[in-house]
Amino acid sequence: MINFLDLKKINAEFDSELKEAFDIFLKSGRFILGDQVSNFEVEFANYCGAKYCIGVSNGLDALRLIFEAYKTIGVLNEGDEIIVPSNTYIASILSISSAKLKPVLVEPDVNTYNIDVFKLESVLTSKTKAILGVHLYGQLYKVIELERFCEAHGLILIEDAAQAHGAVFLDGRKAGNVSDAAAFSFYPTKNLGALGDAGAITTNNSNLADVIFKLRNYGKKTSDTNDIKGYNCRLDELQAAFLLVKLKQLDFINEKRRRIATFYLNNINSNQIILPECKDIKQHVFHLFVIRSKSRNRLKEYLFKNGVETLIHYPIPIHLQKAYSELNELDLPITNKLHDEVLSIPLNQSLEADEIDIIVSLLSNFK
Ligand SMILES: Cc1ncc(COP(=O)(O)O)c(C=O)c1O
């Protein structure tokens, strides 16, 4: 069986360095907010080209703390409307509603899966205060278009970069530095994955960073003075140590993923399958390679029977989930269509050349 993702194999590449990092961590005796967290924050800020990085507990908390911080500094208020793509992982939308803001869902472009910038104008109201853009499956959203729209309407632009570590825009800016504040997840399956839960926020806004540093740690930065009501959303010291090891390989891993994706794009050939649109390979890190088929369920079954594991990202759209009953009536035909048609095929740095060939030939022979 060709697994969708073999985390044991992926992490085996780092075996000795991870063990060494654990030894250093253990001997340090410093298990919360020590040198590993602060070193990772410096390294990851540099990597993204952002001034500040704040390590946090996971990607959802990273997003949520950005919204809470904007509320703390008085830029956002309860009930403000936040535009967000309807086609995303539920965490994007949970972060908005859990901060007592209102998610306003916008349909994606069917070919790139990312937010359709032509639909933004139609949902704009006097209560719209921000856009949460998502670089879905690892491909940057339309950077210039979203920046211009936000500038024209005085909106904050926030990035959900949970799937896009290392994606590079045309002007050289990376995911994490094409907005006012960005959230990353280092969930183990991500291109930069920890060995547990972890996340980070990057921003160039010193005021915002200062508030987030406090919010993640009970409302205090270093001393025992609690300036604001905070949370415990700290990045774990051990996960930071592991992330420092793996960050060094991120560009190499992304390049490997791009090479496999290019091979898929050039060689998968079936009139039953639609390949994802990617005009500029640098803007994509292929966290997921998501194809479409009108016969998606049959295709999934066919691949499984022939020894290839696939996943669906995501089987049920958020607006149709029970948890979001207030959104159940929304008419989002493109989102519904995508959820019926998408299929994620294996793409990761541990795939062997013969496995890639098998996947391509199975897909090309699908009738
Ligand atoms: C697009 C997106 N946003 C947010 C998250 C939340 O990250 P986490 O699972 O670390 O909370 C994820 C990952 O799972 C994601 O894929």
CSV table of N, CA, C and O and ligand atoms in Angstrom, one decimal, residues 57-63 88-92 134-137 160-163 183-187 189-190 197-199 287 314, ligand 1:
chain,number,residue,atom,x,y,z
A,57,SER,N,0.7,27.5,20.9
A,57,SER,CA,0.3,26.1,21.1
A,57,SER,C,-0.1,25.4,19.8
A,57,SER,O,0.1,24.2,19.7
A,58,ASN,N,-0.8,26.0,18.9
A,58,ASN,CA,-1.2,25.3,17.7
A,58,ASN,C,-1.7,26.4,16.7
A,58,ASN,O,-1.8,27.6,17.0
A,59,GLY,N,-2.2,26.0,15.5
A,59,GLY,CA,-2.6,26.9,14.5
A,59,GLY,C,-3.9,27.6,14.8
A,59,GLY,O,-4.0,28.8,14.5
A,60,LEU,N,-4.8,26.9,15.4
A,60,LEU,CA,-6.1,27.5,15.8
A,60,LEU,C,-5.8,28.6,16.8
A,60,LEU,O,-6.4,29.8,16.6
A,61,ASP,N,-5.0,28.4,17.8
A,61,ASP,CA,-4.7,29.4,18.8
A,61,ASP,C,-4.0,30.6,18.1
A,61,ASP,O,-4.2,31.7,18.5
A,62,ALA,N,-3.1,30.3,17.2
A,62,ALA,CA,-2.4,31.4,16.5
A,62,ALA,C,-3.4,32.3,15.8
A,62,ALA,O,-3.3,33.5,16.0
A,63,LEU,N,-4.4,31.8,15.1
A,63,LEU,CA,-5.4,32.6,14.5
A,63,LEU,C,-6.2,33.3,15.5
A,63,LEU,O,-6.5,34.6,15.4
A,88,THR,N,-12.3,26.0,3.3
A,88,THR,CA,-11.1,26.0,4.1
A,88,THR,C,-11.2,25.0,5.2
A,88,THR,O,-12.3,24.3,5.3
A,89,TYR,N,-10.2,24.8,6.0
A,89,TYR,CA,-10.3,23.9,7.2
A,89,TYR,C,-11.1,24.7,8.2
A,89,TYR,O,-11.0,25.9,8.4
A,90,ILE,N,-11.9,24.0,9.0
A,90,ILE,CA,-12.8,24.6,10.0
A,90,ILE,C,-12.1,25.6,11.0
A,90,ILE,O,-12.7,26.5,11.5
A,91,ALA,N,-10.8,25.3,11.2
A,91,ALA,CA,-10.1,26.2,12.2
A,91,ALA,C,-10.2,27.6,11.8
A,91,ALA,O,-10.2,28.5,12.6
A,92,SER,N,-10.1,27.9,10.5
A,92,SER,CA,-10.1,29.3,10.0
A,92,SER,C,-11.3,30.0,10.6
A,92,SER,O,-11.3,31.1,11.1
A,134,VAL,N,-6.8,32.5,3.2
A,134,VAL,CA,-6.2,31.2,3.5
A,134,VAL,C,-5.4,30.8,2.3
A,134,VAL,O,-5.9,30.8,1.1
A,135,HIS,N,-4.1,30.4,2.5
A,135,HIS,CA,-3.3,29.8,1.4
A,135,HIS,C,-3.6,28.3,1.3
A,135,HIS,O,-2.8,27.5,1.8
A,136,LEU,N,-4.8,28.0,0.8
A,136,LEU,CA,-5.3,26.6,0.9
A,136,LEU,C,-4.4,25.6,0.1
A,136,LEU,O,-4.0,25.9,-1.0
A,137,TYR,N,-4.2,24.5,0.7
A,137,TYR,CA,-3.4,23.4,0.2
A,137,TYR,C,-1.9,23.8,0.0
A,137,TYR,O,-1.2,23.0,-0.6
A,160,ASP,N,-4.1,33.0,6.9
A,160,ASP,CA,-4.0,31.7,7.5
A,160,ASP,C,-3.0,30.9,6.7
A,160,ASP,O,-3.2,30.4,5.5
A,161,ALA,N,-1.7,30.9,7.2
A,161,ALA,CA,-0.6,30.3,6.5
A,161,ALA,C,-0.3,28.9,7.0
A,161,ALA,O,0.8,28.3,6.8
A,162,ALA,N,-1.3,28.3,7.6
A,162,ALA,CA,-1.1,26.9,8.3
A,162,ALA,C,-0.6,25.9,7.3
A,162,ALA,O,0.0,24.9,7.7
A,163,GLN,N,-0.9,26.0,6.0
A,163,GLN,CA,-0.5,25.0,5.0
A,163,GLN,C,0.6,25.5,4.1
A,163,GLN,O,0.8,24.8,3.1
A,183,ALA,N,-0.9,33.4,10.7
A,183,ALA,CA,-0.9,32.3,11.6
A,183,ALA,C,-0.4,31.0,10.9
A,183,ALA,O,-0.8,30.7,9.8
A,184,PHE,N,0.5,30.3,11.6
A,184,PHE,CA,1.0,29.0,11.1
A,184,PHE,C,0.6,27.9,12.1
A,184,PHE,O,0.5,28.1,13.3
A,185,SER,N,0.5,26.7,11.5
A,185,SER,CA,0.3,25.5,12.3
A,185,SER,C,1.5,24.6,12.0
A,185,SER,O,2.0,24.5,10.9
A,186,PHE,N,2.0,24.0,13.0
A,186,PHE,CA,3.1,23.0,12.9
A,186,PHE,C,2.6,21.6,13.2
A,186,PHE,O,3.3,20.7,13.8
A,187,TYR,N,1.3,21.4,13.0
A,187,TYR,CA,0.7,20.0,13.2
A,187,TYR,C,1.6,19.0,12.5
A,187,TYR,O,2.2,19.4,11.4
A,189,THR,N,1.6,16.7,10.3
A,189,THR,CA,1.5,16.5,8.9
A,189,THR,C,1.9,17.6,8.0
A,189,THR,O,2.0,17.5,6.8
A,190,LYS,N,2.1,18.8,8.6
A,190,LYS,CA,2.4,20.0,7.8
A,190,LYS,C,3.8,19.9,7.2
A,190,LYS,O,4.6,19.1,7.7
A,197,ASP,N,1.5,19.1,18.9
A,197,ASP,CA,0.9,20.4,18.5
A,197,ASP,C,1.8,21.5,18.6
A,197,ASP,O,2.6,21.6,19.6
A,198,ALA,N,1.8,22.5,17.7
A,198,ALA,CA,2.6,23.7,17.8
A,198,ALA,C,2.1,24.7,16.7
A,198,ALA,O,1.5,24.3,15.7
A,199,GLY,N,2.3,26.0,17.0
A,199,GLY,CA,1.9,27.0,16.0
A,199,GLY,C,2.7,28.3,16.2
A,199,GLY,O,3.6,28.3,17.1
A,287,HIS,N,1.4,21.4,0.1
A,287,HIS,CA,1.1,20.7,1.3
A,287,HIS,C,0.1,19.6,0.9
A,287,HIS,O,0.2,18.5,1.5
A,314,TYR,N,-12.0,18.8,2.0
A,314,TYR,CA,-12.6,18.2,3.2
A,314,TYR,C,-14.0,17.6,2.9
A,314,TYR,O,-14.6,18.2,2.0
B,1,LIG,C1,-6.0,26.0,6.9
B,1,LIG,C2,-5.8,25.7,8.4
B,1,LIG,N1,-6.0,26.6,9.3
B,1,LIG,C3,-5.8,26.3,10.6
B,1,LIG,C4,-5.4,25.1,11.0
B,1,LIG,C5,-5.3,24.8,12.5
B,1,LIG,O1,-4.0,24.3,12.9
B,1,LIG,P1,-3.9,23.4,14.2
B,1,LIG,O2,-4.4,22.0,13.8
B,1,LIG,O3,-2.4,23.4,14.5
B,1,LIG,O4,-4.7,24.0,15.3
B,1,LIG,C6,-5.1,24.1,10.1
B,1,LIG,C7,-4.6,22.8,10.4
B,1,LIG,O5,-4.9,21.8,10.8
B,1,LIG,C8,-5.3,24.4,8.7
B,1,LIG,O6,-5.1,23.4,7.8
